[in-house]
Amino acid sequence: MVDTANSKAATPKTVKPAPKGDSLMESVKTIIMALSIALFLRIFLFQPFNIPSESMRPGLLVGDYLWTSKWDYGYSNASIPFSPPILNGRVMGKAPERGDVVVFKLPSDPRQDYIKRLIGMPGDRIQVVGGQVILNGTPVKQEMLEPETITEQNGNVRTATRFRETLPNGKSYVTYDFETNGMFDDTQVFVVPEGHYFMMGDNRDNSTDSRADPILQSGVGFVPAENLVGRGRIVLLSFDETTRFYLPWTWFTGLRWDRLAVPIR
């Protein structure tokens, strides 16, 4: 006699595959959700950047990959990818602090992102005399440090005079000086307009910034508040000049291990 119950239990059930249309829709929904989350994070929280030039050395090096926080100064069109003109001014705007390392859209070409240190606030009078910043008639404190020999991005080996510069609010950082009579070591007096900021690179002889006329010298000029993207917060990773992304082993040999998760000051 055949056990009918056991015979039925042993019979495998046929599972029908999901219709191809349903599977495709689920994939599309997943992609849209992932892109939406990434866009939200990029607009409102963090945005990644990499350092392509020597202008913020020694604090930031070519090959640094960093996070910029978006909430510090509020949000503007500059906060949104491709900067669509949908906002008027800044939303939830907050004033940056003197000495912040700021990512901003270049006023003469908003397609370009620049990173510099904020030196001048609205209404300030800024001048550079003999390489020293004069802020509202008072020289910014400078302390000379031991010189440092470095290899630049182009392979040149140079010795930099280093200064620790301290702003009136106590913000302190190290600057480089390579020339005693550099192009921007002696400037006119700049009066920062309302709603604008004055930016400078820490590598004072190798930085095109607010000291340079945006028309005559392809400089930055005064930076409108609406152009601020965010505040530089932390260097996540950094790769030296030997790194080649088509050679995976150099991702490790060229990694600057001492610059992992370094706060930006």
Tab-separated table of N, CA and C in Angstrom, residues 55 57 117 119 128 131-133 142 165 173 175-178 183-185 200-209 211:
chain	number	residue	atom	x	y	z
A	55	SER	N	48.057	75.429	-3.006
A	55	SER	CA	47.738	76.734	-2.429
A	55	SER	C	47.440	76.711	-0.929
A	57	ARG	N	48.896	74.457	1.249
A	57	ARG	CA	49.981	73.806	1.970
A	57	ARG	C	50.526	74.745	3.038
A	117	ARG	N	41.349	79.921	3.085
A	117	ARG	CA	41.060	80.280	4.473
A	117	ARG	C	40.420	81.666	4.516
A	119	ILE	N	39.924	85.097	5.811
A	119	ILE	CA	40.717	86.055	6.586
A	119	ILE	C	39.909	87.313	6.897
A	128	VAL	N	48.261	93.543	2.911
A	128	VAL	CA	49.455	92.733	3.174
A	128	VAL	C	50.664	93.633	2.964
A	131	GLY	N	54.578	90.759	3.425
A	131	GLY	CA	54.157	89.390	3.670
A	131	GLY	C	53.323	89.204	4.922
A	132	GLN	N	53.119	90.270	5.691
A	132	GLN	CA	52.329	90.173	6.915
A	132	GLN	C	50.951	90.787	6.700
A	133	VAL	N	49.926	90.093	7.173
A	133	VAL	CA	48.556	90.572	7.023
A	133	VAL	C	48.293	91.681	8.041
A	142	GLN	N	52.440	86.989	14.052
A	142	GLN	CA	53.230	85.983	13.355
A	142	GLN	C	54.351	85.487	14.260
A	165	GLU	N	50.570	81.809	12.263
A	165	GLU	CA	49.757	83.027	12.223
A	165	GLU	C	48.559	82.841	13.153
A	173	TYR	N	47.234	78.781	12.727
A	173	TYR	CA	47.572	77.848	11.659
A	173	TYR	C	48.957	78.225	11.138
A	175	THR	N	51.613	78.979	7.972
A	175	THR	CA	51.686	79.445	6.589
A	175	THR	C	53.092	79.232	6.049
A	176	TYR	N	53.191	79.193	4.731
A	176	TYR	CA	54.476	79.091	4.030
A	176	TYR	C	54.793	80.417	3.358
A	177	ASP	N	56.086	80.734	3.325
A	177	ASP	CA	56.565	81.900	2.583
A	177	ASP	C	57.846	81.488	1.860
A	178	PHE	N	57.876	81.639	0.536
A	178	PHE	CA	59.023	81.222	-0.263
A	178	PHE	C	59.840	82.397	-0.779
A	183	MET	N	54.643	88.325	-5.371
A	183	MET	CA	53.687	89.168	-6.089
A	183	MET	C	52.648	89.793	-5.168
A	184	PHE	N	52.221	89.064	-4.139
A	184	PHE	CA	51.161	89.560	-3.267
A	184	PHE	C	51.653	89.815	-1.845
A	185	ASP	N	52.985	90.032	-1.694
A	185	ASP	CA	53.528	90.340	-0.368
A	185	ASP	C	53.244	91.776	0.050
A	200	MET	N	42.274	83.797	1.621
A	200	MET	CA	43.697	83.671	1.312
A	200	MET	C	44.125	82.216	1.462
A	201	GLY	N	45.109	81.811	0.632
A	201	GLY	CA	45.707	80.491	0.783
A	201	GLY	C	46.800	80.539	1.831
A	202	ASP	N	47.034	79.413	2.513
A	202	ASP	CA	48.087	79.356	3.527
A	202	ASP	C	49.479	79.351	2.887
A	203	ASN	N	49.573	78.901	1.641
A	203	ASN	CA	50.832	78.938	0.899
A	203	ASN	C	50.891	80.300	0.196
A	204	ARG	N	51.336	81.301	0.895
A	204	ARG	CA	51.121	82.686	0.512
A	204	ARG	C	51.743	83.080	-0.826
A	205	ASP	N	52.827	82.446	-1.234
A	205	ASP	CA	53.450	82.783	-2.514
A	205	ASP	C	52.997	81.868	-3.641
A	206	ASN	N	52.068	80.982	-3.346
A	206	ASN	CA	51.594	80.051	-4.371
A	206	ASN	C	50.082	79.899	-4.256
A	207	SER	N	49.400	81.027	-4.177
A	207	SER	CA	47.948	81.001	-4.047
A	207	SER	C	47.339	82.194	-4.775
A	208	THR	N	46.466	81.896	-5.722
A	208	THR	CA	45.666	82.948	-6.359
A	208	THR	C	44.386	83.067	-5.558
A	209	ASP	N	44.217	84.181	-4.860
A	209	ASP	CA	43.096	84.305	-3.926
A	209	ASP	C	42.523	85.707	-3.978
A	211	ARG	N	43.558	88.400	-2.894
A	211	ARG	CA	44.552	89.456	-3.119
A	211	ARG	C	44.700	89.763	-4.600
